[in-house]
PDB file of C-alpha atoms in Angstrom:
ATOM      1  CA  MET A  21     -14.548  10.642  14.989  1.00  0.00           C
ATOM      2  CA  LYS A  22     -12.548  12.879  12.656  1.00  0.00           C
ATOM      3  CA  ALA A  23     -10.472  11.067  10.032  1.00  0.00           C
ATOM      4  CA  PHE A  24      -7.842  11.827   7.423  1.00  0.00           C
ATOM      5  CA  LEU A  25      -6.970   9.571   4.507  1.00  0.00           C
ATOM      6  CA  ASN A  26      -3.529   8.584   3.252  1.00  0.00           C
ATOM      7  CA  TRP A  27      -3.696   9.893  -0.311  1.00  0.00           C
ATOM      8  CA  SER A  28      -1.574   8.816  -3.265  1.00  0.00           C
ATOM      9  CA  GLY A  29      -3.788  10.117  -6.055  1.00  0.00           C
ATOM     10  CA  GLY A  30      -4.108   6.552  -7.379  1.00  0.00           C
ATOM     11  CA  LYS A  31      -6.954   4.105  -7.662  1.00  0.00           C
ATOM     12  CA  ASP A  32      -6.682   2.473  -4.219  1.00  0.00           C
ATOM     13  CA  SER A  33      -6.769   5.748  -2.303  1.00  0.00           C
ATOM     14  CA  ALA A  34      -9.511   7.135  -4.562  1.00  0.00           C
ATOM     15  CA  PHE A  35     -11.692   4.050  -4.188  1.00  0.00           C
ATOM     16  CA  CYS A  36     -10.907   3.999  -0.460  1.00  0.00           C
ATOM     17  CA  LEU A  37     -12.258   7.550  -0.169  1.00  0.00           C
ATOM     18  CA  TYR A  38     -15.386   6.502  -2.063  1.00  0.00           C
ATOM     19  CA  GLN A  39     -15.933   3.445   0.143  1.00  0.00           C
ATOM     20  CA  ALA A  40     -15.300   5.429   3.324  1.00  0.00           C
ATOM     21  CA  GLN A  41     -17.908   7.970   2.251  1.00  0.00           C
ATOM     22  CA  GLN A  42     -20.369   5.151   1.513  1.00  0.00           C
ATOM     23  CA  GLN A  43     -19.694   3.669   4.961  1.00  0.00           C
ATOM     24  CA  GLY A  44     -20.222   6.982   6.729  1.00  0.00           C
ATOM     25  CA  ILE A  45     -16.596   7.428   7.790  1.00  0.00           C
ATOM     26  CA  PRO A  46     -16.074  11.209   8.104  1.00  0.00           C
ATOM     27  CA  ILE A  47     -13.012  11.886   5.926  1.00  0.00           C
ATOM     28  CA  GLU A  48     -12.123  15.538   6.504  1.00  0.00           C
ATOM     29  CA  ALA A  49      -8.660  15.747   4.933  1.00  0.00           C
ATOM     30  CA  LEU A  50      -6.210  14.053   2.594  1.00  0.00           C
ATOM     31  CA  VAL A  51      -2.550  13.582   3.544  1.00  0.00           C
ATOM     32  CA  THR A  52       0.251  12.793   1.135  1.00  0.00           C
ATOM     33  CA  THR A  53       4.047  12.755   1.053  1.00  0.00           C
ATOM     34  CA  ILE A  54       5.855  14.916  -1.483  1.00  0.00           C
ATOM     35  CA  ASN A  55       9.463  14.633  -2.643  1.00  0.00           C
ATOM     36  CA  SER A  56      10.772  18.091  -1.772  1.00  0.00           C
ATOM     37  CA  LEU A  57      13.357  17.976  -4.571  1.00  0.00           C
ATOM     38  CA  THR A  58      11.142  16.899  -7.494  1.00  0.00           C
ATOM     39  CA  ASP A  59       7.874  18.361  -6.121  1.00  0.00           C
ATOM     40  CA  ARG A  60       6.170  15.074  -6.969  1.00  0.00           C
ATOM     41  CA  ILE A  61       4.674  12.184  -5.042  1.00  0.00           C
ATOM     42  CA  PRO A  62       7.245   9.377  -4.658  1.00  0.00           C
ATOM     43  CA  MET A  63       6.968   6.303  -6.917  1.00  0.00           C
ATOM     44  CA  HIS A  64       3.996   7.799  -8.786  1.00  0.00           C
ATOM     45  CA  GLY A  65       5.796  10.839 -10.170  1.00  0.00           C
ATOM     46  CA  VAL A  66       2.619  12.934 -10.181  1.00  0.00           C
ATOM     47  CA  PRO A  67       3.280  16.660  -9.629  1.00  0.00           C
ATOM     48  CA  ARG A  68       1.989  18.550  -6.619  1.00  0.00           C
ATOM     49  CA  SER A  69      -0.324  20.713  -8.743  1.00  0.00           C
ATOM     50  CA  LEU A  70      -2.332  17.706  -9.966  1.00  0.00           C
ATOM     51  CA  LEU A  71      -2.694  16.338  -6.440  1.00  0.00           C
ATOM     52  CA  GLN A  72      -3.977  19.750  -5.393  1.00  0.00           C
ATOM     53  CA  GLN A  73      -6.494  19.653  -8.247  1.00  0.00           C
ATOM     54  CA  GLN A  74      -7.714  16.263  -7.061  1.00  0.00           C
ATOM     55  CA  ALA A  75      -8.198  17.499  -3.503  1.00  0.00           C
ATOM     56  CA  SER A  76      -9.992  20.624  -4.685  1.00  0.00           C
ATOM     57  CA  SER A  77     -12.330  18.599  -6.894  1.00  0.00           C
ATOM     58  CA  ALA A  78     -12.984  16.218  -3.986  1.00  0.00           C
ATOM     59  CA  GLY A  79     -13.766  19.202  -1.746  1.00  0.00           C
ATOM     60  CA  LEU A  80     -11.154  18.289   0.865  1.00  0.00           C
ATOM     61  CA  PRO A  81      -8.065  20.025   2.253  1.00  0.00           C
ATOM     62  CA  LEU A  82      -4.735  18.441   1.319  1.00  0.00           C
ATOM     63  CA  TYR A  83      -1.898  18.296   3.833  1.00  0.00           C
ATOM     64  CA  MET A  84       1.533  17.587   2.368  1.00  0.00           C
ATOM     65  CA  ILE A  85       4.462  16.011   4.171  1.00  0.00           C
ATOM     66  CA  GLU A  86       7.652  17.415   2.636  1.00  0.00           C
ATOM     67  CA  ALA A  87      10.277  14.664   2.487  1.00  0.00           C
ATOM     68  CA  PRO A  88      13.862  14.475   1.188  1.00  0.00           C
ATOM     69  CA  PRO A  89      14.407  12.432  -2.002  1.00  0.00           C
ATOM     70  CA  THR A  90      15.540   9.227  -0.276  1.00  0.00           C
ATOM     71  CA  PRO A  91      14.660   9.332   3.429  1.00  0.00           C
ATOM     72  CA  ASN A  92      15.710   6.408   5.594  1.00  0.00           C
ATOM     73  CA  MET A  93      13.107   4.750   7.809  1.00  0.00           C
ATOM     74  CA  LYS A  94      13.962   6.859  10.851  1.00  0.00           C
ATOM     75  CA  GLU A  95      13.647  10.086   8.868  1.00  0.00           C
ATOM     76  CA  TYR A  96      10.378   8.923   7.285  1.00  0.00           C
ATOM     77  CA  GLU A  97       8.847   7.959  10.615  1.00  0.00           C
ATOM     78  CA  THR A  98       9.926  11.256  12.183  1.00  0.00           C
ATOM     79  CA  LEU A  99       8.127  13.137   9.394  1.00  0.00           C
ATOM     80  CA  ILE A 100       4.977  11.027   9.740  1.00  0.00           C
ATOM     81  CA  ARG A 101       4.870  11.420  13.509  1.00  0.00           C
ATOM     82  CA  PHE A 102       5.317  15.192  13.287  1.00  0.00           C
ATOM     83  CA  SER A 103       2.431  15.297  10.798  1.00  0.00           C
ATOM     84  CA  ASN A 104       0.339  13.084  13.081  1.00  0.00           C
ATOM     85  CA  GLN A 105       0.881  15.389  16.019  1.00  0.00           C
ATOM     86  CA  GLN A 106      -0.084  18.460  13.989  1.00  0.00           C
ATOM     87  CA  LEU A 107      -3.242  16.755  12.756  1.00  0.00           C
ATOM     88  CA  LYS A 108      -4.150  15.658  16.277  1.00  0.00           C
ATOM     89  CA  LYS A 109      -4.049  19.312  17.320  1.00  0.00           C
ATOM     90  CA  LYS A 110      -6.717  19.895  14.661  1.00  0.00           C
ATOM     91  CA  GLY A 111      -8.908  17.247  16.250  1.00  0.00           C
ATOM     92  CA  PHE A 112      -8.157  14.230  14.045  1.00  0.00           C
ATOM     93  CA  THR A 113      -8.612  10.872  15.763  1.00  0.00           C
ATOM     94  CA  HIS A 114      -8.455   8.316  12.934  1.00  0.00           C
ATOM     95  CA  VAL A 115      -6.344   7.596   9.852  1.00  0.00           C
ATOM     96  CA  VAL A 116      -7.785   5.735   6.864  1.00  0.00           C
ATOM     97  CA  SER A 117      -5.662   3.738   4.389  1.00  0.00           C
ATOM     98  CA  GLY A 118      -6.451   1.863   1.186  1.00  0.00           C
ATOM     99  CA  ASP A 119      -4.402  -1.245   1.923  1.00  0.00           C
ATOM    100  CA  LEU A 120      -5.846  -4.479   0.538  1.00  0.00           C
ATOM    101  CA  PHE A 121      -4.053  -7.567   1.818  1.00  0.00           C
ATOM    102  CA  LEU A 122      -0.442  -6.916   2.869  1.00  0.00           C
ATOM    103  CA  GLU A 123      -0.455  -7.922   6.540  1.00  0.00           C
ATOM    104  CA  ASP A 124       3.060  -6.623   7.250  1.00  0.00           C
ATOM    105  CA  LEU A 125       2.188  -3.170   5.935  1.00  0.00           C
ATOM    106  CA  ARG A 126      -1.023  -3.045   7.938  1.00  0.00           C
ATOM    107  CA  ASN A 127       0.796  -4.058  11.121  1.00  0.00           C
ATOM    108  CA  TYR A 128       3.423  -1.398  10.441  1.00  0.00           C
ATOM    109  CA  ARG A 129       0.776   1.303   9.993  1.00  0.00           C
ATOM    110  CA  ASP A 130      -1.047   0.199  13.133  1.00  0.00           C
ATOM    111  CA  ALA A 131       2.147   0.553  15.163  1.00  0.00           C
ATOM    112  CA  LEU A 132       3.263   3.816  13.542  1.00  0.00           C
ATOM    113  CA  TYR A 133      -0.039   5.648  13.947  1.00  0.00           C
ATOM    114  CA  GLY A 134      -0.890   3.910  17.212  1.00  0.00           C
ATOM    115  CA  SER A 135       2.224   5.439  18.759  1.00  0.00           C
ATOM    116  CA  ASP A 136       0.448   8.792  18.355  1.00  0.00           C
ATOM    117  CA  ASP A 137      -2.899   7.422  19.576  1.00  0.00           C
ATOM    118  CA  LEU A 138      -4.480   7.551  16.138  1.00  0.00           C
ATOM    119  CA  GLN A 139      -6.824   4.688  15.280  1.00  0.00           C
ATOM    120  CA  THR A 140      -6.432   3.024  11.878  1.00  0.00           C
ATOM    121  CA  LEU A 141      -9.247   2.078   9.494  1.00  0.00           C
ATOM    122  CA  TYR A 142      -9.036  -0.002   6.287  1.00  0.00           C
ATOM    123  CA  PRO A 143     -12.265   0.159   4.251  1.00  0.00           C
ATOM    124  CA  LEU A 144     -10.851  -1.991   1.413  1.00  0.00           C
ATOM    125  CA  TRP A 145      -9.225  -4.667   3.544  1.00  0.00           C
ATOM    126  CA  LYS A 146      -9.462  -8.212   2.112  1.00  0.00           C
ATOM    127  CA  ILE A 147     -11.680  -7.207  -0.816  1.00  0.00           C
ATOM    128  CA  ASP A 148     -10.722  -9.491  -3.695  1.00  0.00           C
ATOM    129  CA  THR A 149      -8.595  -7.401  -6.031  1.00  0.00           C
ATOM    130  CA  LYS A 150     -10.467  -8.538  -9.149  1.00  0.00           C
ATOM    131  CA  ASP A 151     -13.769  -7.567  -7.509  1.00  0.00           C
ATOM    132  CA  LEU A 152     -12.309  -4.247  -6.423  1.00  0.00           C
ATOM    133  CA  MET A 153     -11.086  -3.401  -9.917  1.00  0.00           C
ATOM    134  CA  HIS A 154     -14.452  -4.360 -11.410  1.00  0.00           C
ATOM    135  CA  SER A 155     -16.237  -2.099  -8.903  1.00  0.00           C
ATOM    136  CA  PHE A 156     -13.742   0.722  -9.489  1.00  0.00           C
ATOM    137  CA  LEU A 157     -14.476   0.744 -13.210  1.00  0.00           C
ATOM    138  CA  ALA A 158     -18.201   0.101 -12.836  1.00  0.00           C
ATOM    139  CA  GLU A 159     -18.592   3.123 -10.538  1.00  0.00           C
ATOM    140  CA  GLY A 160     -17.199   5.375 -13.269  1.00  0.00           C
ATOM    141  CA  PHE A 161     -13.650   5.986 -12.054  1.00  0.00           C
ATOM    142  CA  ARG A 162     -11.085   6.765 -14.728  1.00  0.00           C
ATOM    143  CA  ALA A 163      -7.342   6.479 -14.229  1.00  0.00           C
ATOM    144  CA  ILE A 164      -4.068   6.416 -16.133  1.00  0.00           C
ATOM    145  CA  VAL A 165      -1.066   4.219 -15.308  1.00  0.00           C
ATOM    146  CA  VAL A 166       1.764   6.572 -14.336  1.00  0.00           C
ATOM    147  CA  SER A 167       4.521   4.132 -13.331  1.00  0.00           C
ATOM    148  CA  ILE A 168       5.371   0.463 -13.769  1.00  0.00           C
ATOM    149  CA  ASN A 169       7.909  -1.778 -12.090  1.00  0.00           C
ATOM    150  CA  THR A 170      10.032  -3.492 -14.742  1.00  0.00           C
ATOM    151  CA  ALA A 171      10.378  -6.537 -12.496  1.00  0.00           C
ATOM    152  CA  PHE A 172       6.709  -7.243 -13.327  1.00  0.00           C
ATOM    153  CA  LEU A 173       5.700  -5.312 -16.457  1.00  0.00           C
ATOM    154  CA  ASN A 174       7.288  -3.916 -19.606  1.00  0.00           C
ATOM    155  CA  GLN A 175       7.286  -0.336 -20.820  1.00  0.00           C
ATOM    156  CA  SER A 176       4.187  -0.813 -22.987  1.00  0.00           C
ATOM    157  CA  PHE A 177       1.947  -0.762 -19.895  1.00  0.00           C
ATOM    158  CA  CYS A 178       3.093   2.697 -18.820  1.00  0.00           C
ATOM    159  CA  GLY A 179       0.882   5.626 -19.823  1.00  0.00           C
ATOM    160  CA  ARG A 180      -2.142   3.457 -20.653  1.00  0.00           C
ATOM    161  CA  LEU A 181      -5.663   3.989 -19.391  1.00  0.00           C
ATOM    162  CA  LEU A 182      -6.589   1.674 -16.545  1.00  0.00           C
ATOM    163  CA  ASP A 183      -9.429  -0.214 -18.208  1.00  0.00           C
ATOM    164  CA  SER A 184     -10.607  -3.730 -19.050  1.00  0.00           C
ATOM    165  CA  THR A 185      -8.120  -4.000 -21.919  1.00  0.00           C
ATOM    166  CA  PHE A 186      -5.228  -3.107 -19.622  1.00  0.00           C
ATOM    167  CA  ILE A 187      -6.388  -5.753 -17.148  1.00  0.00           C
ATOM    168  CA  ASP A 188      -6.734  -8.404 -19.858  1.00  0.00           C
ATOM    169  CA  ASP A 189      -3.180  -7.671 -21.038  1.00  0.00           C
ATOM    170  CA  LEU A 190      -1.586  -8.124 -17.603  1.00  0.00           C
ATOM    171  CA  PRO A 191       0.607 -11.231 -17.223  1.00  0.00           C
ATOM    172  CA  GLY A 192      -0.927 -14.004 -15.162  1.00  0.00           C
ATOM    173  CA  ASP A 193       1.350 -13.452 -12.160  1.00  0.00           C
ATOM    174  CA  ALA A 194       0.511  -9.718 -11.846  1.00  0.00           C
ATOM    175  CA  ASP A 195      -2.086  -8.537  -9.356  1.00  0.00           C
ATOM    176  CA  VAL A 196      -4.854  -6.642 -11.166  1.00  0.00           C
ATOM    177  CA  CYS A 197      -4.658  -3.852  -8.584  1.00  0.00           C
ATOM    178  CA  GLY A 198      -0.861  -3.719  -8.579  1.00  0.00           C
ATOM    179  CA  GLU A 199      -0.841  -4.487  -4.862  1.00  0.00           C
ATOM    180  CA  ASN A 200       2.638  -6.025  -5.086  1.00  0.00           C
ATOM    181  CA  GLY A 201       4.036  -2.840  -6.622  1.00  0.00           C
ATOM    182  CA  GLU A 202       3.470  -3.802 -10.261  1.00  0.00           C
ATOM    183  CA  PHE A 203       2.109  -0.369 -11.221  1.00  0.00           C
ATOM    184  CA  HIS A 204       0.759   2.927  -9.894  1.00  0.00           C
ATOM    185  CA  SER A 205      -2.000   5.116 -11.266  1.00  0.00           C
ATOM    186  CA  PHE A 206      -3.488   8.599 -11.268  1.00  0.00           C
ATOM    187  CA  VAL A 207      -7.274   8.979 -11.001  1.00  0.00           C
ATOM    188  CA  PHE A 208      -8.654  11.846 -13.041  1.00  0.00           C
ATOM    189  CA  ASP A 209     -12.413  11.268 -12.884  1.00  0.00           C
ATOM    190  CA  GLY A 210     -15.000   9.491 -10.779  1.00  0.00           C
ATOM    191  CA  PRO A 211     -17.831   9.889  -8.273  1.00  0.00           C
ATOM    192  CA  ILE A 212     -15.594  11.462  -5.608  1.00  0.00           C
ATOM    193  CA  PHE A 213     -14.839  14.439  -7.870  1.00  0.00           C
ATOM    194  CA  ARG A 214     -16.961  17.489  -8.670  1.00  0.00           C
ATOM    195  CA  LYS A 215     -15.281  17.711 -12.077  1.00  0.00           C
ATOM    196  CA  PRO A 216     -12.591  15.766 -13.977  1.00  0.00           C
ATOM    197  CA  ILE A 217      -8.932  16.623 -13.446  1.00  0.00           C
ATOM    198  CA  GLU A 218      -7.393  18.227 -16.523  1.00  0.00           C
ATOM    199  CA  PHE A 219      -3.936  17.012 -17.511  1.00  0.00           C
ATOM    200  CA  GLN A 220      -1.713  16.274 -20.480  1.00  0.00           C
ATOM    201  CA  LYS A 221       0.466  13.237 -21.063  1.00  0.00           C
ATOM    202  CA  GLY A 222       4.144  14.029 -21.250  1.00  0.00           C
ATOM    203  CA  LYS A 223       7.135  11.843 -22.011  1.00  0.00           C
ATOM    204  CA  ILE A 224       7.722   8.331 -20.739  1.00  0.00           C
ATOM    205  CA  PHE A 225      11.091   7.987 -19.016  1.00  0.00           C
ATOM    206  CA  TYR A 226      13.082   5.362 -17.119  1.00  0.00           C
ATOM    207  CA  GLN A 227      14.658   5.585 -13.666  1.00  0.00           C
ATOM    208  CA  ASP A 228      16.561   3.174 -11.415  1.00  0.00           C
ATOM    209  CA  PHE A 229      15.876   2.918  -7.686  1.00  0.00           C
ATOM    210  CA  PRO A 230      17.936   1.037  -5.083  1.00  0.00           C
ATOM    211  CA  SER A 231      15.935  -1.892  -3.721  1.00  0.00           C
ATOM    212  CA  PRO A 232      15.647  -2.253   0.071  1.00  0.00           C
ATOM    213  CA  ARG A 233      18.217  -4.752   1.321  1.00  0.00           C
ATOM    214  CA  LYS A 234      18.270  -6.711   4.541  1.00  0.00           C
ATOM    215  CA  GLU A 235      21.803  -6.770   5.868  1.00  0.00           C
ATOM    216  CA  ASP A 236      22.535  -9.819   7.997  1.00  0.00           C
ATOM    217  CA  SER A 237      24.858 -12.825   8.073  1.00  0.00           C
ATOM    218  CA  GLU A 238      23.342 -14.180   4.866  1.00  0.00           C
ATOM    219  CA  ASN A 239      23.272 -10.793   3.153  1.00  0.00           C
ATOM    220  CA  PRO A 240      26.396  -8.880   4.180  1.00  0.00           C
ATOM    221  CA  PRO A 241      26.638  -5.157   3.489  1.00  0.00           C
ATOM    222  CA  GLY A 242      27.299  -4.337  -0.118  1.00  0.00           C
ATOM    223  CA  PRO A 243      25.984  -2.435  -3.126  1.00  0.00           C
ATOM    224  CA  PRO A 244      22.155  -2.493  -3.182  1.00  0.00           C
ATOM    225  CA  SER A 245      20.305  -4.166  -6.011  1.00  0.00           C
ATOM    226  CA  VAL A 246      18.437  -1.888  -8.385  1.00  0.00           C
ATOM    227  CA  THR A 247      14.816  -1.918  -9.520  1.00  0.00           C
ATOM    228  CA  GLY A 248      13.822  -0.122 -12.694  1.00  0.00           C
ATOM    229  CA  PHE A 249      10.661   1.909 -13.224  1.00  0.00           C
ATOM    230  CA  TYR A 250       9.087   3.588 -16.227  1.00  0.00           C
ATOM    231  CA  PHE A 251       7.151   6.781 -15.549  1.00  0.00           C
ATOM    232  CA  CYS A 252       4.621   8.648 -17.656  1.00  0.00           C
ATOM    233  CA  ASP A 253       5.032  12.326 -16.950  1.00  0.00           C
ATOM    234  CA  LEU A 254       1.734  14.124 -16.372  1.00  0.00           C
ATOM    235  CA  LEU A 255       1.415  17.856 -16.883  1.00  0.00           C
ATOM    236  CA  PRO A 256      -1.383  20.169 -15.752  1.00  0.00           C
ATOM    237  CA  GLY A 257      -4.003  20.578 -18.487  1.00  0.00           C
TER     238      GLY A 257
END
């Protein structure tokens, strides 16, 4: 077995790497998608340089999939499959993801990677999200919230440390791990790293994104709805 891990730089992928290492799964690379225009990871807004620092501190090579700003599904899948085929040439046989409980997403990954004969592993699957967050903090991980979805949270949550106070302040209908897209994070310290990642907090800014829309007889083609996000800009330290 030779595995790579889908890496976002956030808490789920970081804790997934930790759990995989504890379970003896041989993670030999991290793979992430980068917006080729902004040079940042989509929906997190973290710059390439900080992702590279994470990988270096974790002692793992980082492979980056360069994507256009708003790829459609066909374009996205073409990029992933090309990456898969290149990684297979390097001997990779398995892909590891930090998904928790979204069955549709897991089924999609299974089909996407299975089409290239890569086996999928999910070390965090069905762990209760409250238990996972408790373990994440108890093991010494430290993270900052880099983006929030305004459909779930207000601006005050953006740029905060991911700690017990943050969790206590979450509204009752928000998942503590943000598994429904409530928020995204950047991990800057923890047992997977040789040394903490140095960064500075920049400005908090707002951006609209078109929401995916199913076009059928009940939802005819038309202007897409918009979802708003606040981002906390992170700069190399």
